[in-house]
Amino acid sequence: MTAELVRGQNHTLPQTRLEIRVSAGTPVVAGATLGDERGTVRGGEWIAHPGSPQLPGLEVSQQAAADHRLAVDLEALPVGAHRVTVLLALPVGVGGPTRFGAVPAPFVAVIGLDGDEIASFTLTGLDAESAVSALELYRRQDAWKVRAVGQGYAGGLAEMLADQGVTDAAHLAGSIQEAVTRGLARSVAPPPPRSPEGDRVRHTTGPADHRPSAPTAAPEPPEPLTDPATAAPPHTTQPHTTPPHTAPGQAAAGPSAAGPAAGGPINYAHPRRQHAAPPSPPPPAPPAQPGQAAQPVAGDATGWSMDERLYNQIWGMFEDLARAVAAYRSAVDFAESRMDQELDRALSDPRNRIGGAGDRAREAARAKRDELASRAREALDRDLAQLAAEAAVVEPALPAAYAGWGNPVWHAHRVPMEIPMALRIGDLHLPERTDLRIPLLVRLPLERGMWVDSGRTASEAAASTDTDRLRRAAMETAVAHAARLLAVYPPGEFAVHVIDPAGSAAGPLAPLVEAGVLAGPPAAGPGGVASVLAHLTRRVDLVQMAVRAGAADSLPLDLDTGEQLLVVNDFPHGFDDRAVTQLRYLADEGPAVGVHLLMVADREEASAYGPVLDPLWRSLLRITPVADSHLADPWVGHAWTYEPLTVPAGSRVLEQVLAAVAAARRAAGR
């Protein structure tokens, strides 16, 4: 199974002959450097680049291109080479983009000889950088691993090579760019650029949502890491840092999927604000009793509104929990390592192997280990207790978009006149305390579609669930997400289309159908599939052309410019090759113009298409209808357990919410 890495995460390589594939969407320079045990490049002879594309065990492309394939044989590397770093850079002086923030996020995958994808990494969060260390293959105790790096350099190739210890890095960078310029005419043509988010044609009641490009998956994954050594522990005098504005998926993944950029400070100003004004102060905390910690308060974070403060506070809680658990696990690992070292030293003396000296040394080492682990657990329990108290205060104060179905706020919900900042799609927790749940929030409008995995091989919980029951649960999860999206958008600003080729989801779809909130009846059969896909593909094409031409007013009057969600059940049944191509097109181009996918599918059932569908799966945030540990946070890479939101047994809240949506549409004449 493919490991979708986030920055700083590593993965063991099962083989040493590999292919590294790069997909950037615009011509880039791809190269690689060899490093010794300290990561130092010994000279130009340890650098593979377009002007010198071959080294022992390594071959790179000879020109700038949108797509690259690098061949690596780790066993054939020169003696002393312990690290291979894959580099990407934008060509200089050719009239193209000069920073990675202006191009699609590059995607890098490590492929085995059998064609299976071993690990992948999407380099999100880049801005002014024109060169980046994408990933590195490194030797650790006679085994090779891959690590997602994503370290960008605003100074370009010269700064990056100098950072790796290359002497005369500027001269070497210049010669590489000269070789690139000579071969640029042979570059693979990039696809047409997507329209910027701010140019999206849609009805809003406020300014355009200009946000930085995004996960995880996170899943979305996940984004630049913050150094845990410099991070504030939970609930110290430092306030929660304002989280990035994306959504634990990115598979990578966090409640969104971006962290502070590793290359410098990040502007955390609210992306929707076009003017400068002081943020609303958070509510004051109740006075603490002597000797006690301050009582938690809902909205105890910076922000322009209560919703934004709660959003930022949730991100702060997520980061605090990630780092508190990371500190605990690190302390336990240190205690185990120290015990092993003390035992080795004690038993290396032959005199301690006779009599009771060895037994006493073992008991003393284990006692120290237990003491260190116990102290680490006490510190963790204190942090977890504080976070649990904060969660108990925050959860009841959440607005409907951030709240679970069991929150009473849904019973009094009214359809809003503007969209919220984010939407809750589940909960996250770690094994150290499974009852401490952190809401998983994704930003609105959606920046990527979602895939509800109905496969039984996805997790242990899925494997123990009956196939039919699992598929029904997956479709019920998709319906619940569609209902939440309908409920938080203004009337007429969000439309839901459904493709159910075999009509097998009539039961789960009943709440949407009976409420009359769908854009049309669920499409069945090959004809229905083709009709819906043709309609949405036409919408994407027309809006893209209007945006690029600056002629938004020329769109047909019958074209719905609101956000569109396509729910696809039981993919790929009922899809021919043309329909699959259209679906991939919607996944790639749709989000930029307000068309999103929500697929219910088992990836194994679509395996007949082979790697053709790999970009489709990668473009979607994977979620599950049962608990599954497949998301990673963007700071330390913990495997978080995702819990889907479920409607309480016997509750009619879903039907009540959909009835309110239908009533609001009728009142608005939609």
XYZ file of C-alpha atoms in Angstrom:
670
model
C 0.000 0.000 0.000
C 1.336 3.442 -0.895
C 2.694 5.552 1.954
C 1.498 9.124 1.481
C 4.196 11.067 3.308
C 4.121 14.452 4.978
C 7.120 16.690 5.636
C 9.617 14.979 7.915
C 7.982 11.547 7.688
C 10.031 8.554 6.544
C 9.267 5.127 5.136
C 11.380 2.000 4.720
C 12.257 1.082 1.140
C 11.623 -2.603 0.355
C 14.031 -2.617 -2.604
C 17.078 -0.734 -3.827
C 16.367 -0.347 -7.563
C 13.810 2.426 -7.864
C 12.276 4.991 -10.141
C 11.410 8.450 -8.853
C 8.636 10.180 -10.768
C 8.076 13.909 -10.626
C 4.907 15.646 -11.813
C 4.998 19.427 -11.555
C 2.461 20.831 -14.033
C 5.104 23.248 -15.344
C 8.679 22.714 -16.624
C 11.090 22.210 -13.734
C 14.694 21.110 -13.425
C 15.111 17.742 -11.683
C 18.441 16.634 -10.288
C 19.967 14.720 -7.409
C 22.954 14.998 -5.096
C 24.873 12.325 -3.236
C 25.809 12.951 0.370
C 28.044 11.266 2.897
C 26.992 10.216 6.398
C 26.666 13.888 7.407
C 24.763 14.783 4.230
C 27.691 16.749 2.752
C 28.153 16.729 -1.023
C 31.845 16.187 -1.745
C 31.868 18.088 -5.039
C 30.370 18.534 -8.463
C 31.112 14.898 -9.289
C 28.441 13.909 -6.744
C 25.698 15.933 -8.440
C 23.496 14.607 -11.267
C 21.880 17.392 -13.297
C 20.864 18.111 -16.922
C 24.442 19.006 -17.870
C 25.803 15.795 -16.312
C 22.830 13.438 -16.019
C 24.555 10.176 -15.059
C 26.387 9.022 -11.961
C 27.036 5.469 -10.756
C 23.634 4.223 -9.649
C 21.833 7.438 -10.603
C 20.412 8.968 -13.780
C 18.297 12.114 -14.146
C 16.594 13.963 -16.997
C 18.636 16.040 -19.446
C 16.145 18.875 -19.747
C 13.486 20.809 -17.892
C 10.085 19.176 -18.148
C 6.717 19.003 -16.441
C 7.248 15.287 -15.780
C 10.445 13.445 -14.900
C 11.579 9.892 -14.249
C 14.805 9.436 -12.287
C 16.462 6.011 -12.130
C 18.169 5.007 -8.877
C 20.163 1.887 -7.993
C 21.156 2.305 -4.359
C 23.529 -0.660 -4.405
C 25.522 0.858 -7.284
C 26.191 4.237 -5.642
C 29.799 5.328 -5.129
C 31.570 4.216 -1.972
C 30.837 6.632 0.848
C 27.470 7.775 -0.511
C 24.846 7.364 2.198
C 22.201 9.782 0.963
C 20.471 10.714 -2.305
C 18.616 14.039 -2.298
C 16.170 14.769 -5.121
C 16.190 18.443 -6.114
C 13.672 20.490 -8.073
C 14.225 24.005 -9.395
C 12.465 26.425 -11.716
C 14.358 27.376 -14.890
C 15.876 30.851 -14.783
C 15.737 33.451 -17.545
C 13.248 31.680 -19.792
C 10.180 33.804 -19.091
C 8.462 31.175 -16.945
C 7.340 31.299 -13.306
C 9.978 32.351 -10.809
C 8.524 30.890 -7.602
C 6.840 27.622 -6.690
C 3.977 29.494 -5.063
C 2.776 30.469 -8.550
C 2.610 26.907 -9.927
C 0.755 23.717 -8.945
C 2.261 21.819 -6.032
C 4.828 19.313 -7.372
C 4.153 15.635 -6.722
C 6.959 13.103 -6.202
C 6.524 9.330 -6.068
C 8.966 6.469 -5.437
C 8.180 3.496 -7.689
C 9.497 -0.071 -7.462
C 10.619 -2.228 -10.376
C 7.206 -3.903 -10.389
C 5.540 -0.555 -11.036
C 3.951 -0.331 -7.594
C 4.074 3.029 -5.855
C 6.033 2.724 -2.598
C 5.735 6.265 -1.256
C 4.561 9.650 -2.454
C 4.823 13.258 -1.340
C 3.045 16.425 -2.481
C 5.152 19.548 -1.939
C 2.526 21.968 -0.694
C 3.126 25.186 1.226
C 5.815 26.613 -1.072
C 5.722 30.332 -1.887
C 8.746 32.461 -2.807
C 11.070 29.471 -3.191
C 12.517 28.745 -6.624
C 14.355 25.557 -5.637
C 13.399 22.785 -3.250
C 14.860 19.611 -1.779
C 11.922 17.292 -2.445
C 12.892 14.052 -0.743
C 15.924 12.053 0.242
C 16.852 8.393 0.226
C 19.181 7.608 3.108
C 20.918 4.616 4.646
C 20.117 3.770 8.277
C 21.676 0.649 9.843
C 22.130 -1.201 6.538
C 18.565 -0.361 5.450
C 17.449 2.340 3.045
C 14.602 4.713 3.802
C 12.880 7.603 2.050
C 12.110 10.859 3.851
C 9.827 13.658 2.674
C 11.843 16.897 2.957
C 10.114 19.764 1.130
C 12.752 22.340 2.151
C 12.509 25.342 -0.173
C 15.123 27.983 -1.000
C 14.224 31.482 -2.141
C 17.830 31.881 -3.313
C 17.398 29.121 -5.882
C 19.836 26.387 -6.841
C 22.868 28.275 -5.601
C 21.511 28.590 -2.065
C 20.342 24.982 -2.029
C 23.689 23.571 -3.197
C 25.569 25.783 -0.755
C 23.372 24.449 2.044
C 24.582 20.943 1.153
C 28.222 21.961 1.443
C 29.030 22.453 -2.244
C 31.923 24.844 -2.832
C 31.477 27.416 -5.601
C 27.757 26.656 -5.578
C 26.862 29.795 -7.550
C 29.094 28.843 -10.490
C 27.747 25.279 -10.558
C 24.148 26.520 -10.370
C 24.813 28.852 -13.302
C 26.209 26.012 -15.421
C 23.182 23.864 -14.609
C 20.793 26.630 -15.668
C 22.764 27.120 -18.903
C 22.348 23.425 -19.697
C 18.661 23.733 -18.937
C 18.262 26.717 -21.243
C 19.863 24.794 -24.104
C 17.489 21.871 -23.691
C 14.324 23.728 -22.705
C 12.941 23.556 -26.228
C 12.529 19.816 -25.716
C 10.526 20.252 -22.500
C 7.159 18.593 -22.015
C 4.461 21.216 -22.436
C 2.643 21.932 -19.177
C -1.142 21.774 -18.950
C -3.085 25.049 -19.001
C -2.832 26.859 -15.656
C -5.822 26.781 -13.403
C -7.662 29.977 -12.691
C -6.765 31.520 -9.344
C -9.118 31.036 -6.444
C -9.937 34.694 -6.348
C -11.264 34.567 -9.920
C -13.827 31.908 -9.188
C -17.223 32.775 -10.608
C -19.685 32.400 -7.767
C -22.150 34.450 -5.745
C -20.815 35.671 -2.440
C -21.858 38.212 0.089
C -18.326 39.223 0.955
C -14.920 39.657 -0.619
C -13.275 36.887 -2.600
C -11.623 34.154 -0.628
C -7.954 34.584 -1.496
C -6.215 31.762 0.284
C -2.796 30.163 -0.089
C -2.662 27.108 -2.283
C -3.060 23.804 -0.439
C -3.560 18.787 1.798
C -3.876 16.207 4.159
C -4.485 13.380 4.326
C -4.417 14.126 4.363
C -4.662 12.580 3.055
C -4.421 16.261 2.161
C -2.640 15.352 3.565
C 0.047 17.492 5.171
C 2.394 20.300 5.123
C 5.570 21.936 6.479
C 6.661 20.853 9.921
C 7.346 23.044 12.907
C 10.431 22.030 14.857
C 9.080 20.254 17.981
C 12.105 21.433 19.917
C 10.991 25.037 19.589
C 7.277 24.411 20.022
C 5.485 25.656 23.091
C 4.112 22.889 25.310
C 0.348 22.742 25.740
C -1.139 25.674 27.640
C 2.008 27.526 28.496
C 2.145 31.291 28.400
C 2.377 31.178 24.609
C -1.030 31.365 22.931
C -2.159 28.919 20.300
C -0.561 29.763 16.990
C -3.061 30.517 14.301
C -3.293 27.393 12.164
C -2.782 27.267 8.446
C -5.820 27.701 6.272
C -6.152 24.339 4.554
C -7.589 21.146 5.602
C -5.314 16.099 8.874
C -5.859 14.826 5.656
C -4.042 16.384 3.585
C -3.651 12.417 3.572
C -1.579 13.695 4.857
C -3.412 15.073 7.340
C -4.522 17.191 10.236
C -7.749 19.040 10.858
C -6.505 20.720 7.721
C -2.987 20.045 6.576
C -0.539 22.848 6.741
C 1.905 23.957 9.336
C 4.308 26.841 9.616
C 6.635 26.929 6.681
C 10.116 25.696 7.388
C 11.807 28.421 5.377
C 10.661 31.506 7.284
C 7.788 33.290 8.960
C 4.264 32.872 7.617
C 1.669 35.593 7.344
C -1.280 34.233 9.268
C -3.594 37.143 8.414
C -7.119 36.033 7.703
C -7.265 35.349 3.932
C -10.754 36.787 3.497
C -9.870 40.153 5.016
C -8.980 42.816 2.492
C -8.476 45.556 5.063
C -6.473 45.909 8.240
C -8.365 46.022 11.493
C -7.547 44.761 14.953
C -8.903 41.264 15.617
C -11.562 40.811 18.226
C -10.011 40.057 21.590
C -10.723 36.594 22.975
C -13.077 36.406 25.953
C -11.318 36.727 29.305
C -10.629 33.515 31.171
C -12.196 32.993 34.598
C -9.764 33.784 37.394
C -7.800 30.751 38.524
C -7.764 29.580 42.102
C -4.398 29.821 43.867
C -2.191 26.933 42.799
C -4.494 25.911 39.967
C -4.247 26.352 36.210
C -6.468 28.882 34.494
C -9.866 27.564 33.480
C -10.260 26.955 29.733
C -12.489 29.246 27.696
C -14.154 28.643 24.341
C -12.707 30.987 21.721
C -9.408 31.458 23.549
C -7.466 32.259 20.352
C -6.961 35.157 17.989
C -9.443 35.831 15.203
C -11.813 38.305 13.602
C -14.934 36.528 14.787
C -15.966 33.896 17.289
C -16.098 31.279 14.538
C -12.531 32.057 13.511
C -11.324 32.028 17.112
C -12.902 28.605 17.625
C -11.367 27.379 14.380
C -7.933 28.553 15.489
C -8.423 27.153 18.976
C -9.234 23.715 17.560
C -6.055 23.850 15.517
C -4.124 24.834 18.624
C -5.580 21.891 20.547
C -4.689 19.567 17.684
C -1.106 20.813 17.630
C -0.803 20.659 21.423
C -2.017 17.066 21.512
C 0.337 16.053 18.699
C 3.365 17.531 20.405
C 2.467 16.370 23.904
C 2.203 12.790 22.680
C 5.389 13.185 20.638
C 7.257 14.350 23.742
C 5.926 11.380 25.721
C 6.854 8.843 23.068
C 10.294 10.376 22.693
C 10.842 10.208 26.460
C 9.829 6.548 26.559
C 12.139 5.749 23.648
C 14.961 7.560 25.435
C 14.306 5.572 28.615
C 14.436 2.293 26.695
C 17.616 3.326 24.878
C 19.276 4.390 28.114
C 18.396 1.080 29.761
C 19.906 -0.850 26.849
C 23.108 1.214 27.018
C 23.461 0.708 30.764
C 22.909 -3.022 30.416
C 25.504 -3.234 27.645
C 28.056 -1.397 29.764
C 27.347 -3.491 32.833
C 27.424 -6.849 31.081
C 30.463 -6.004 28.965
C 32.544 -6.515 32.119
C 33.060 -10.296 32.586
C 33.141 -9.833 36.372
C 29.496 -8.759 36.348
C 28.404 -11.936 34.602
C 29.129 -14.064 37.637
C 27.170 -13.855 40.837
C 24.480 -11.285 41.528
C 26.213 -8.201 40.091
C 24.622 -8.677 36.687
C 21.164 -9.141 38.192
C 21.556 -6.003 40.277
C 22.692 -4.022 37.211
C 19.656 -5.209 35.263
C 17.289 -4.313 38.102
C 18.850 -0.862 38.482
C 18.632 -0.172 34.737
C 15.004 -1.271 34.601
C 14.168 0.811 37.669
C 15.615 3.926 35.995
C 13.691 3.125 32.825
C 10.448 2.747 34.756
C 11.063 5.995 36.654
C 11.696 7.985 33.475
C 8.687 6.475 31.737
C 6.500 7.131 34.764
C 7.540 10.777 34.939
C 6.881 11.165 31.217
C 3.432 9.619 31.633
C 2.628 11.953 34.523
C 3.528 14.959 32.377
C 1.452 13.586 29.509
C -1.526 12.958 31.772
C -1.384 16.558 33.009
C -1.361 17.862 29.438
C -4.138 15.499 28.392
C -6.265 16.533 31.369
C -5.897 20.193 30.404
C -6.791 19.451 26.788
C -9.769 17.340 27.853
C -11.025 20.185 30.025
C -10.619 22.589 27.126
C -12.429 20.208 24.753
C -15.305 19.902 27.217
C -15.710 23.690 27.118
C -15.173 24.138 23.375
C -17.455 21.380 22.076
C -20.769 22.844 23.357
C -19.805 26.303 22.035
C -19.196 25.189 18.448
C -21.384 26.525 15.624
C -23.300 24.010 13.556
C -20.630 23.771 10.854
C -18.038 22.718 13.456
C -20.358 20.589 15.607
C -21.172 16.887 15.541
C -24.660 15.613 14.828
C -25.281 15.085 18.528
C -24.764 18.756 19.377
C -28.059 20.523 20.230
C -27.059 23.414 17.946
C -28.294 21.373 14.983
C -31.836 21.233 16.349
C -32.090 25.030 16.168
C -30.081 25.368 12.951
C -31.085 27.974 10.406
C -29.604 28.066 6.916
C -27.016 30.899 6.943
C -26.677 33.787 4.521
C -22.926 33.269 4.045
C -20.709 30.216 4.140
C -18.694 29.437 7.282
C -14.930 29.213 7.400
C -14.798 25.430 7.658
C -16.845 22.251 7.989
C -16.386 19.337 10.355
C -16.142 15.962 8.614
C -15.042 13.740 11.500
C -12.962 13.413 14.659
C -9.331 12.499 15.307
C -7.748 10.832 18.313
C -4.537 9.116 19.404
C -4.193 5.812 21.305
C -2.782 7.519 24.419
C -6.303 8.812 25.143
C -9.010 7.667 22.785
C -11.789 9.686 24.428
C -10.033 12.987 23.657
C -11.375 13.829 20.210
C -10.231 16.709 18.021
C -12.670 17.882 15.311
C -11.379 17.368 11.766
C -12.185 20.595 9.889
C -11.834 21.273 6.162
C -11.859 24.786 4.743
C -14.754 26.037 2.652
C -15.131 26.312 -0.267
C -13.701 22.828 -0.654
C -10.249 22.724 -2.186
C -10.317 19.010 -2.987
C -12.937 16.300 -3.218
C -13.466 13.413 -0.834
C -13.390 9.655 -1.243
C -15.300 7.444 1.192
C -13.406 4.150 1.060
C -15.867 1.243 1.055
C -13.143 -1.407 0.738
C -12.782 -4.106 3.388
C -8.979 -4.053 3.163
C -8.729 -0.432 4.279
C -8.432 -1.204 8.007
C -9.005 -3.881 10.651
C -12.399 -2.413 11.499
C -13.394 -2.548 7.829
C -12.131 -6.115 7.445
C -14.345 -7.244 10.331
C -17.454 -5.617 8.828
C -19.804 -7.332 6.410
C -19.340 -6.113 2.820
C -22.941 -5.006 2.286
C -23.070 -3.314 5.654
C -19.798 -1.512 4.983
C -20.996 -0.240 1.598
C -24.228 1.007 3.118
C -22.292 2.741 5.916
C -20.018 4.360 3.317
C -22.992 5.737 1.378
C -24.657 6.932 4.597
C -21.424 8.763 5.436
C -21.453 10.446 2.019
C -25.107 11.448 2.422
C -24.392 12.939 5.846
C -21.517 15.015 4.426
C -23.684 16.197 1.541
C -26.401 17.200 4.007
C -23.927 19.172 6.123
C -22.684 21.033 3.054
C -26.222 21.871 1.991
C -27.027 23.079 5.504
C -24.109 25.513 5.834
C -24.393 27.165 2.415
C -26.858 29.968 1.645
C -29.997 28.875 -0.226
C -29.226 28.145 -3.860
C -25.457 28.462 -3.415
C -24.814 24.702 -3.298
C -26.237 21.939 -5.490
C -25.867 18.170 -5.078
C -25.934 15.711 -7.987
C -25.967 11.937 -7.457
C -24.791 9.100 -9.703
C -26.035 5.682 -8.558
C -25.557 3.461 -11.627
C -27.254 0.346 -10.246
C -29.732 2.089 -7.955
C -28.231 0.236 -4.994
C -28.146 3.298 -2.702
C -31.867 4.046 -2.647
C -32.042 3.490 1.118
C -29.177 5.774 2.200
C -30.221 8.407 -0.368
C -33.801 8.535 0.900
C -33.302 11.582 3.208
C -31.943 13.688 0.314
C -34.554 12.494 -2.173
C -37.537 12.873 0.163
C -36.461 16.381 1.201
C -36.239 17.430 -2.448
C -32.813 19.037 -2.058
C -31.050 17.256 -4.934
C -30.438 18.996 -8.253
C -32.220 16.091 -9.946
C -33.151 12.452 -9.419
C -30.200 10.110 -8.800
C -28.770 9.168 -12.197
C -28.893 5.443 -12.966
C -27.591 3.358 -15.828
C -24.950 4.304 -18.416
C -27.229 6.980 -19.895
C -27.750 8.705 -16.563
C -24.020 8.584 -15.796
C -23.163 10.128 -19.175
C -25.802 12.852 -18.824
C -24.672 14.089 -15.402
C -20.984 13.981 -16.296
C -21.613 15.863 -19.556
C -23.589 18.536 -17.674
C -20.876 19.146 -15.077
C -18.053 18.940 -17.612
C -19.795 21.605 -19.691
C -20.115 23.803 -16.610
C -16.400 23.489 -15.830
C -15.456 24.288 -19.426
C -17.709 27.353 -19.655
C -16.651 28.828 -16.307
C -12.963 28.247 -17.071
C -13.266 29.992 -20.428
C -15.189 32.886 -18.895
C -12.646 33.343 -16.112
C -9.645 33.213 -18.431
C -11.254 35.644 -20.841
C -12.412 37.984 -18.079
C -15.960 37.645 -19.363
C -17.889 36.253 -16.407
C -20.960 38.253 -17.428
C -21.192 36.299 -20.692
C -22.039 32.978 -19.038
C -25.366 31.452 -20.159
C -28.300 32.489 -18.003
C -29.242 28.877 -17.307
C -25.807 28.058 -15.903
C -25.764 27.528 -12.144
C -22.648 29.321 -10.877
C -23.069 28.042 -7.315
C -20.909 25.304 -5.853
C -21.657 21.824 -7.207
C -21.103 18.477 -5.482
C -21.214 15.204 -7.411
C -21.839 12.132 -5.240
C -20.749 8.961 -7.039
C -21.790 5.592 -5.616
C -20.247 2.213 -6.358
C -17.556 3.456 -8.750
C -16.489 2.144 -11.315
C -19.719 0.213 -12.008
C -21.600 1.857 -14.884
C -18.559 3.861 -16.040
C -17.026 3.337 -19.459
C -13.642 4.731 -20.520
C -15.154 8.065 -21.586
C -16.969 8.451 -18.265
C -13.798 7.648 -16.334
C -11.918 10.304 -18.317
C -14.628 12.881 -17.573
C -14.535 12.002 -13.887
C -10.786 12.501 -13.775
C -11.235 15.836 -15.527
C -13.760 16.952 -12.905
C -11.416 15.875 -10.112
C -8.500 17.839 -11.599
C -10.198 20.965 -12.916
C -13.474 21.103 -10.998
C -12.408 22.425 -7.572
C -10.975 25.631 -9.066
C -14.386 26.522 -10.505
C -16.622 25.120 -7.789
C -17.276 21.508 -8.859
C -16.349 18.864 -6.290
C -16.428 15.068 -6.059
C -17.648 12.895 -3.205
C -16.962 9.326 -4.258
C -17.970 6.090 -2.570
C -15.675 3.431 -3.968
C -13.491 0.431 -3.274
C -10.126 1.010 -4.906
C -9.578 -2.705 -5.453
C -12.728 -2.931 -7.578
C -11.251 -0.281 -9.880
C -7.873 -2.040 -10.103
C -8.604 -3.097 -13.704
C -7.868 0.471 -14.771
C -4.371 0.178 -13.304
C -2.357 3.377 -12.820
C -4.821 5.379 -14.944
C -6.851 6.138 -11.823
C -3.915 6.842 -9.495
C -4.161 10.634 -10.043
C -7.868 10.432 -9.211
C -7.292 8.750 -5.853
C -4.457 11.143 -5.029
C -6.614 14.186 -5.738
C -9.242 13.167 -3.168
C -9.170 13.259 0.633
C -9.675 9.664 1.771
C -12.077 9.104 4.648
C -13.697 5.920 5.904
C -17.111 4.841 7.212
C -15.438 3.127 10.184
C -12.537 4.069 12.433
C -9.214 3.967 10.606
C -5.672 5.185 11.383
C -4.660 6.557 7.986
C -4.186 10.296 8.581
C -0.973 11.982 9.730
C -0.483 15.366 11.337
C 1.799 17.961 9.695
C 4.123 18.387 12.694
C 5.394 15.014 13.904
C 3.595 12.562 11.628
C 1.510 10.651 14.189
C -0.938 8.117 12.788
C -4.279 9.570 13.886
C -7.436 7.506 14.081
C -10.239 9.030 12.043
C -13.778 8.593 13.387
C -16.633 9.470 11.002
C -19.516 11.601 12.239
C -22.624 9.554 12.883
C -26.210 10.545 13.523
C -27.296 9.411 17.030
C -29.448 6.293 16.974
C -33.138 7.154 16.736
C -32.457 10.829 16.017
C -34.306 12.672 13.244
C -31.809 15.521 13.163
C -30.699 14.745 9.591
C -34.259 14.898 8.278
C -34.929 18.099 10.270
C -31.859 19.808 8.841
C -32.731 18.823 5.270
C -36.303 20.025 5.783
C -34.919 23.396 6.931
C -32.738 23.531 3.791
C -35.737 22.815 1.558
C -37.841 25.454 3.351
C -35.065 28.057 3.002
C -34.832 27.351 -0.720
C -38.560 27.751 -1.190
C -38.522 31.014 0.750
C -35.677 32.284 -1.445
C -37.446 31.192 -4.613
C -34.708 28.694 -5.524
